[in-house]
PDB file of C-alpha atoms in Angstrom:
ATOM      1  CA  MET A 803      23.379  25.914  20.723  1.00  0.00           C
ATOM      2  CA  SER A 804      21.516  24.828  23.709  1.00  0.00           C
ATOM      3  CA  GLN A 805      20.269  21.439  24.499  1.00  0.00           C
ATOM      4  CA  SER A 806      16.635  22.397  24.004  1.00  0.00           C
ATOM      5  CA  THR A 807      17.632  23.859  20.584  1.00  0.00           C
ATOM      6  CA  ASP A 808      19.564  20.534  19.779  1.00  0.00           C
ATOM      7  CA  LYS A 809      16.233  18.524  20.358  1.00  0.00           C
ATOM      8  CA  ILE A 810      14.202  20.808  18.016  1.00  0.00           C
ATOM      9  CA  GLU A 811      16.704  20.296  15.493  1.00  0.00           C
ATOM     10  CA  GLU A 812      16.731  16.751  16.137  1.00  0.00           C
ATOM     11  CA  LEU A 813      12.896  16.774  15.678  1.00  0.00           C
ATOM     12  CA  ILE A 814      13.217  18.557  12.221  1.00  0.00           C
ATOM     13  CA  ALA A 815      15.902  16.188  11.053  1.00  0.00           C
ATOM     14  CA  LEU A 816      13.487  13.296  11.928  1.00  0.00           C
ATOM     15  CA  MET A 817      10.574  14.939  10.167  1.00  0.00           C
ATOM     16  CA  ALA A 818      12.710  15.681   7.149  1.00  0.00           C
ATOM     17  CA  ARG A 819      12.936  11.962   6.630  1.00  0.00           C
ATOM     18  CA  LEU A 820       9.264  11.648   6.090  1.00  0.00           C
ATOM     19  CA  PRO A 821       8.065  11.232   2.428  1.00  0.00           C
ATOM     20  CA  GLY A 822       7.150  14.414   0.856  1.00  0.00           C
ATOM     21  CA  LEU A 823       9.039  16.462   3.463  1.00  0.00           C
ATOM     22  CA  GLY A 824      12.392  18.198   2.883  1.00  0.00           C
ATOM     23  CA  PRO A 825      14.368  20.241   5.343  1.00  0.00           C
ATOM     24  CA  ARG A 826      12.527  23.351   4.777  1.00  0.00           C
ATOM     25  CA  SER A 827       9.012  21.776   4.774  1.00  0.00           C
ATOM     26  CA  ALA A 828      10.027  19.831   8.066  1.00  0.00           C
ATOM     27  CA  ARG A 829      11.345  23.068   9.670  1.00  0.00           C
ATOM     28  CA  ARG A 830       7.881  24.833   8.951  1.00  0.00           C
ATOM     29  CA  ALA A 831       5.980  21.951  10.144  1.00  0.00           C
ATOM     30  CA  VAL A 832       7.917  21.662  13.463  1.00  0.00           C
ATOM     31  CA  LEU A 833       7.525  25.422  14.140  1.00  0.00           C
ATOM     32  CA  HIS A 834       3.842  25.136  13.528  1.00  0.00           C
ATOM     33  CA  LEU A 835       3.708  22.281  15.874  1.00  0.00           C
ATOM     34  CA  ILE A 836       5.453  24.233  18.566  1.00  0.00           C
ATOM     35  CA  ARG A 837       3.288  27.298  18.107  1.00  0.00           C
ATOM     36  CA  LYS A 838       0.269  25.014  18.473  1.00  0.00           C
ATOM     37  CA  ARG A 839       1.726  22.600  21.091  1.00  0.00           C
ATOM     38  CA  GLY A 840      -1.415  22.414  23.266  1.00  0.00           C
ATOM     39  CA  ILE A 841      -3.808  21.521  20.581  1.00  0.00           C
ATOM     40  CA  LEU A 842      -1.186  19.691  18.064  1.00  0.00           C
ATOM     41  CA  LEU A 843       2.032  18.793  19.368  1.00  0.00           C
ATOM     42  CA  SER A 844       1.032  17.081  22.623  1.00  0.00           C
ATOM     43  CA  PRO A 845      -1.727  15.076  21.316  1.00  0.00           C
ATOM     44  CA  LEU A 846       0.346  14.110  18.215  1.00  0.00           C
ATOM     45  CA  ALA A 847       3.269  13.033  20.472  1.00  0.00           C
ATOM     46  CA  ASP A 848       0.737  11.085  22.711  1.00  0.00           C
ATOM     47  CA  THR A 849      -0.892   9.179  19.579  1.00  0.00           C
ATOM     48  CA  MET A 850       2.472   8.606  17.984  1.00  0.00           C
ATOM     49  CA  GLN A 851       3.641   6.988  21.299  1.00  0.00           C
ATOM     50  CA  GLU A 852       0.486   4.809  21.473  1.00  0.00           C
ATOM     51  CA  VAL A 853       0.715   3.796  17.735  1.00  0.00           C
ATOM     52  CA  ALA A 854       4.613   2.883  18.207  1.00  0.00           C
ATOM     53  CA  ALA A 855       3.625   0.553  20.963  1.00  0.00           C
ATOM     54  CA  SER A 856       0.527  -1.065  19.505  1.00  0.00           C
ATOM     55  CA  ALA A 857       0.936  -1.091  15.687  1.00  0.00           C
ATOM     56  CA  ARG A 858       1.645  -4.413  14.012  1.00  0.00           C
ATOM     57  CA  GLU A 859       1.321  -6.293  10.769  1.00  0.00           C
ATOM     58  CA  CYS A 860      -1.700  -8.502  10.279  1.00  0.00           C
ATOM     59  CA  LEU A 861      -0.258 -12.000  10.238  1.00  0.00           C
ATOM     60  CA  ASN A 862      -2.680 -13.096   7.589  1.00  0.00           C
ATOM     61  CA  CYS A 863      -2.677 -10.398   4.957  1.00  0.00           C
ATOM     62  CA  GLY A 864       0.101  -7.879   5.945  1.00  0.00           C
ATOM     63  CA  ASN A 865      -2.171  -4.968   6.615  1.00  0.00           C
ATOM     64  CA  VAL A 866      -1.444  -2.519   9.452  1.00  0.00           C
ATOM     65  CA  GLY A 867      -3.453  -2.432  12.550  1.00  0.00           C
ATOM     66  CA  THR A 868      -3.364  -2.896  16.237  1.00  0.00           C
ATOM     67  CA  SER A 869      -4.179  -6.656  16.527  1.00  0.00           C
ATOM     68  CA  ASP A 870      -2.460  -9.685  15.080  1.00  0.00           C
ATOM     69  CA  ILE A 871      -5.433 -10.213  12.632  1.00  0.00           C
ATOM     70  CA  CYS A 872      -6.881  -7.125  10.992  1.00  0.00           C
ATOM     71  CA  GLU A 873     -10.655  -6.226  10.964  1.00  0.00           C
ATOM     72  CA  ILE A 874     -10.744  -6.932   7.168  1.00  0.00           C
ATOM     73  CA  CYS A 875      -9.521 -10.466   7.659  1.00  0.00           C
ATOM     74  CA  GLU A 876     -11.899 -10.961  10.700  1.00  0.00           C
ATOM     75  CA  ASP A 877     -14.923  -9.667   8.718  1.00  0.00           C
ATOM     76  CA  THR A 878     -16.717 -13.037   7.848  1.00  0.00           C
ATOM     77  CA  ARG A 879     -18.792 -11.009   5.219  1.00  0.00           C
ATOM     78  CA  ARG A 880     -15.615 -10.474   3.192  1.00  0.00           C
ATOM     79  CA  ALA A 881     -14.747 -14.144   3.118  1.00  0.00           C
ATOM     80  CA  ASN A 882     -16.133 -14.391  -0.453  1.00  0.00           C
ATOM     81  CA  GLY A 883     -13.185 -16.378  -2.155  1.00  0.00           C
ATOM     82  CA  ILE A 884     -11.916 -13.176  -3.793  1.00  0.00           C
ATOM     83  CA  LEU A 885      -8.396 -11.999  -2.973  1.00  0.00           C
ATOM     84  CA  CYS A 886      -6.923  -8.710  -4.072  1.00  0.00           C
ATOM     85  CA  VAL A 887      -3.023  -8.507  -4.174  1.00  0.00           C
ATOM     86  CA  VAL A 888      -1.497  -5.127  -3.690  1.00  0.00           C
ATOM     87  CA  GLU A 889       2.143  -3.985  -3.350  1.00  0.00           C
ATOM     88  CA  ASP A 890       1.873  -2.205   0.046  1.00  0.00           C
ATOM     89  CA  VAL A 891      -0.388  -1.001   2.711  1.00  0.00           C
ATOM     90  CA  ALA A 892      -1.036   2.354   1.072  1.00  0.00           C
ATOM     91  CA  ASP A 893      -2.476   0.633  -2.025  1.00  0.00           C
ATOM     92  CA  LEU A 894      -4.749  -1.484   0.182  1.00  0.00           C
ATOM     93  CA  TRP A 895      -5.976   1.668   2.000  1.00  0.00           C
ATOM     94  CA  ALA A 896      -6.562   3.227  -1.455  1.00  0.00           C
ATOM     95  CA  MET A 897      -8.797   0.447  -2.680  1.00  0.00           C
ATOM     96  CA  GLU A 898     -10.587   0.666   0.708  1.00  0.00           C
ATOM     97  CA  ARG A 899     -11.314   4.294   0.127  1.00  0.00           C
ATOM     98  CA  SER A 900     -13.150   3.458  -3.148  1.00  0.00           C
ATOM     99  CA  GLY A 901     -15.573   1.417  -1.249  1.00  0.00           C
ATOM    100  CA  VAL A 902     -15.942  -0.889  -4.163  1.00  0.00           C
ATOM    101  CA  PHE A 903     -13.931  -4.094  -3.380  1.00  0.00           C
ATOM    102  CA  LYS A 904     -15.672  -6.333  -0.624  1.00  0.00           C
ATOM    103  CA  GLY A 905     -13.127  -9.252  -0.643  1.00  0.00           C
ATOM    104  CA  ARG A 906      -9.939  -9.692   1.203  1.00  0.00           C
ATOM    105  CA  TYR A 907      -6.285  -8.615   0.645  1.00  0.00           C
ATOM    106  CA  HIS A 908      -2.827  -9.835   0.308  1.00  0.00           C
ATOM    107  CA  VAL A 909       0.103  -7.036   0.763  1.00  0.00           C
ATOM    108  CA  LEU A 910       3.092  -8.351  -0.920  1.00  0.00           C
ATOM    109  CA  GLY A 911       5.530  -5.800   0.795  1.00  0.00           C
ATOM    110  CA  GLY A 912       6.918  -4.536  -2.604  1.00  0.00           C
ATOM    111  CA  THR A 913       7.635  -5.824  -5.998  1.00  0.00           C
ATOM    112  CA  LEU A 914      10.155  -8.211  -7.615  1.00  0.00           C
ATOM    113  CA  SER A 915      13.345  -6.160  -8.732  1.00  0.00           C
ATOM    114  CA  ALA A 916      16.620  -7.856  -9.889  1.00  0.00           C
ATOM    115  CA  LEU A 917      18.438  -4.463  -9.649  1.00  0.00           C
ATOM    116  CA  ASP A 918      17.456  -4.137  -5.908  1.00  0.00           C
ATOM    117  CA  GLY A 919      18.051  -7.745  -5.142  1.00  0.00           C
ATOM    118  CA  VAL A 920      14.268  -8.301  -4.442  1.00  0.00           C
ATOM    119  CA  GLY A 921      13.274 -11.778  -5.019  1.00  0.00           C
ATOM    120  CA  PRO A 922      10.074 -13.874  -4.061  1.00  0.00           C
ATOM    121  CA  GLU A 923      11.308 -14.882  -0.742  1.00  0.00           C
ATOM    122  CA  GLU A 924      11.827 -11.161   0.320  1.00  0.00           C
ATOM    123  CA  LEU A 925       8.072 -10.685  -0.592  1.00  0.00           C
ATOM    124  CA  ARG A 926       4.988 -12.352   0.739  1.00  0.00           C
ATOM    125  CA  ILE A 927       4.528 -14.556  -2.490  1.00  0.00           C
ATOM    126  CA  PRO A 928       4.914 -17.956  -0.741  1.00  0.00           C
ATOM    127  CA  GLN A 929       2.258 -16.918   1.829  1.00  0.00           C
ATOM    128  CA  LEU A 930      -0.003 -15.833  -1.136  1.00  0.00           C
ATOM    129  CA  VAL A 931       0.394 -19.398  -2.742  1.00  0.00           C
ATOM    130  CA  THR A 932      -0.457 -21.010   0.644  1.00  0.00           C
ATOM    131  CA  ARG A 933      -3.455 -18.511   1.204  1.00  0.00           C
ATOM    132  CA  VAL A 934      -4.897 -19.542  -2.130  1.00  0.00           C
ATOM    133  CA  GLN A 935      -5.009 -23.300  -1.165  1.00  0.00           C
ATOM    134  CA  ALA A 936      -5.941 -22.792   2.485  1.00  0.00           C
ATOM    135  CA  GLU A 937      -8.763 -20.323   2.192  1.00  0.00           C
ATOM    136  CA  GLU A 938     -10.258 -21.811  -0.916  1.00  0.00           C
ATOM    137  CA  ILE A 939      -9.845 -18.662  -2.981  1.00  0.00           C
ATOM    138  CA  SER A 940     -11.688 -18.627  -6.104  1.00  0.00           C
ATOM    139  CA  GLU A 941     -10.270 -15.439  -7.840  1.00  0.00           C
ATOM    140  CA  VAL A 942      -7.220 -13.407  -7.364  1.00  0.00           C
ATOM    141  CA  ILE A 943      -6.962  -9.936  -8.572  1.00  0.00           C
ATOM    142  CA  LEU A 944      -3.600  -8.641  -9.181  1.00  0.00           C
ATOM    143  CA  ALA A 945      -3.787  -4.954  -8.317  1.00  0.00           C
ATOM    144  CA  LEU A 946      -0.129  -3.982  -8.785  1.00  0.00           C
ATOM    145  CA  ASN A 947       1.251  -0.696 -10.253  1.00  0.00           C
ATOM    146  CA  ALA A 948       1.678  -0.633 -14.067  1.00  0.00           C
ATOM    147  CA  THR A 949       5.453  -0.169 -13.698  1.00  0.00           C
ATOM    148  CA  ILE A 950       8.134  -2.696 -15.082  1.00  0.00           C
ATOM    149  CA  ASP A 951       8.691  -4.166 -11.678  1.00  0.00           C
ATOM    150  CA  GLY A 952       4.946  -4.355 -10.964  1.00  0.00           C
ATOM    151  CA  GLN A 953       4.315  -6.149 -14.257  1.00  0.00           C
ATOM    152  CA  THR A 954       7.168  -8.594 -13.542  1.00  0.00           C
ATOM    153  CA  THR A 955       5.713  -9.409 -10.397  1.00  0.00           C
ATOM    154  CA  VAL A 956       2.175  -9.968 -11.858  1.00  0.00           C
ATOM    155  CA  HIS A 957       3.843 -12.382 -14.502  1.00  0.00           C
ATOM    156  CA  TYR A 958       5.801 -14.295 -11.719  1.00  0.00           C
ATOM    157  CA  ILE A 959       2.606 -14.693  -9.519  1.00  0.00           C
ATOM    158  CA  ALA A 960       0.530 -15.677 -12.525  1.00  0.00           C
ATOM    159  CA  ASP A 961       3.092 -18.498 -13.194  1.00  0.00           C
ATOM    160  CA  GLN A 962       2.861 -19.589  -9.603  1.00  0.00           C
ATOM    161  CA  LEU A 963      -0.824 -19.824  -9.492  1.00  0.00           C
ATOM    162  CA  GLU A 964      -1.482 -20.956 -12.969  1.00  0.00           C
ATOM    163  CA  GLY A 965      -4.127 -23.728 -13.042  1.00  0.00           C
ATOM    164  CA  ARG A 966      -5.020 -23.172  -9.280  1.00  0.00           C
ATOM    165  CA  VAL A 967      -7.193 -20.232  -9.311  1.00  0.00           C
ATOM    166  CA  GLU A 968      -8.915 -17.653 -11.740  1.00  0.00           C
ATOM    167  CA  MET A 969      -6.738 -14.628 -12.102  1.00  0.00           C
ATOM    168  CA  SER A 970      -7.577 -11.088 -13.232  1.00  0.00           C
ATOM    169  CA  SER A 971      -5.673  -7.629 -13.249  1.00  0.00           C
ATOM    170  CA  LEU A 972      -6.947  -4.122 -12.890  1.00  0.00           C
ATOM    171  CA  ALA A 973      -7.881  -2.396 -16.091  1.00  0.00           C
ATOM    172  CA  GLN A 974      -5.440   0.135 -17.452  1.00  0.00           C
ATOM    173  CA  GLY A 975      -6.015   3.093 -19.659  1.00  0.00           C
ATOM    174  CA  VAL A 976      -7.737   6.460 -19.882  1.00  0.00           C
ATOM    175  CA  PRO A 977      -8.829   7.601 -16.450  1.00  0.00           C
ATOM    176  CA  ILE A 978     -12.248   9.079 -15.898  1.00  0.00           C
ATOM    177  CA  GLY A 979     -12.137  12.727 -16.806  1.00  0.00           C
ATOM    178  CA  GLY A 980      -8.705  12.224 -18.761  1.00  0.00           C
ATOM    179  CA  GLU A 981      -8.066  14.030 -22.069  1.00  0.00           C
ATOM    180  CA  LEU A 982      -6.194  12.107 -24.630  1.00  0.00           C
ATOM    181  CA  ASP A 983      -3.935  14.995 -25.305  1.00  0.00           C
ATOM    182  CA  TYR A 984      -2.566  14.831 -21.856  1.00  0.00           C
ATOM    183  CA  LEU A 985      -1.908  11.034 -21.655  1.00  0.00           C
ATOM    184  CA  ASP A 986       1.488   9.294 -22.343  1.00  0.00           C
ATOM    185  CA  ASP A 987       1.960   6.694 -25.088  1.00  0.00           C
ATOM    186  CA  GLY A 988       1.812   3.737 -22.858  1.00  0.00           C
ATOM    187  CA  THR A 989      -1.447   4.831 -21.242  1.00  0.00           C
ATOM    188  CA  ILE A 990      -2.941   5.310 -24.787  1.00  0.00           C
ATOM    189  CA  THR A 991      -1.658   1.999 -25.894  1.00  0.00           C
ATOM    190  CA  ALA A 992      -3.033   0.152 -22.858  1.00  0.00           C
ATOM    191  CA  ALA A 993      -6.429   1.807 -23.183  1.00  0.00           C
ATOM    192  CA  LEU A 994      -6.651   0.853 -26.941  1.00  0.00           C
ATOM    193  CA  THR A 995      -5.622  -2.576 -26.283  1.00  0.00           C
ATOM    194  CA  ALA A 996      -8.232  -3.045 -23.404  1.00  0.00           C
ATOM    195  CA  ARG A 997     -11.023  -1.593 -25.391  1.00  0.00           C
ATOM    196  CA  LYS A 998     -14.492  -2.914 -24.927  1.00  0.00           C
ATOM    197  CA  LYS A 999     -17.461  -3.341 -27.168  1.00  0.00           C
ATOM    198  CA  LEU A1000     -20.343  -0.764 -26.840  1.00  0.00           C
TER     199      LEU A1000
END
């Protein structure tokens, strides 16, 4: 193999490491990029280089941006005393896409997991406790995934913040447009338990 072919294979191998892409998908993506190098590959490479140089975590909440404090934390209109705690940045972005939440966020960087050796110090839980006091937070919304590790993390945080702040969690149950026949037992149980009066 020539050196140029080695570089293409190296690019394919790197792309295959991305979530959702295996070796075959990565190969197709790289071949498409090469065919469209003028309108896709070159701009993509330039933008990736810029992002690699400028991307950083917000020192306050853990969001990803290009400055030390993200736009959400700097927005004074969002300083309403409500803090939404999420597992990772992808969850924060999902909440933002909905356009419903108008407060600030706190990204934990994962969930507690005894099997993986992830304790409170590996996450941003101590920073959360500090923020609740320093920013005069009135409510903390625990928007963590409904997994065992997610719920373990919810209970741990609730213990840490008990008596300091009002806490709530996202409702769980039947999604809009969902049909009972297609739902798992856990989702139906959660929906029945969290039922509301009409």
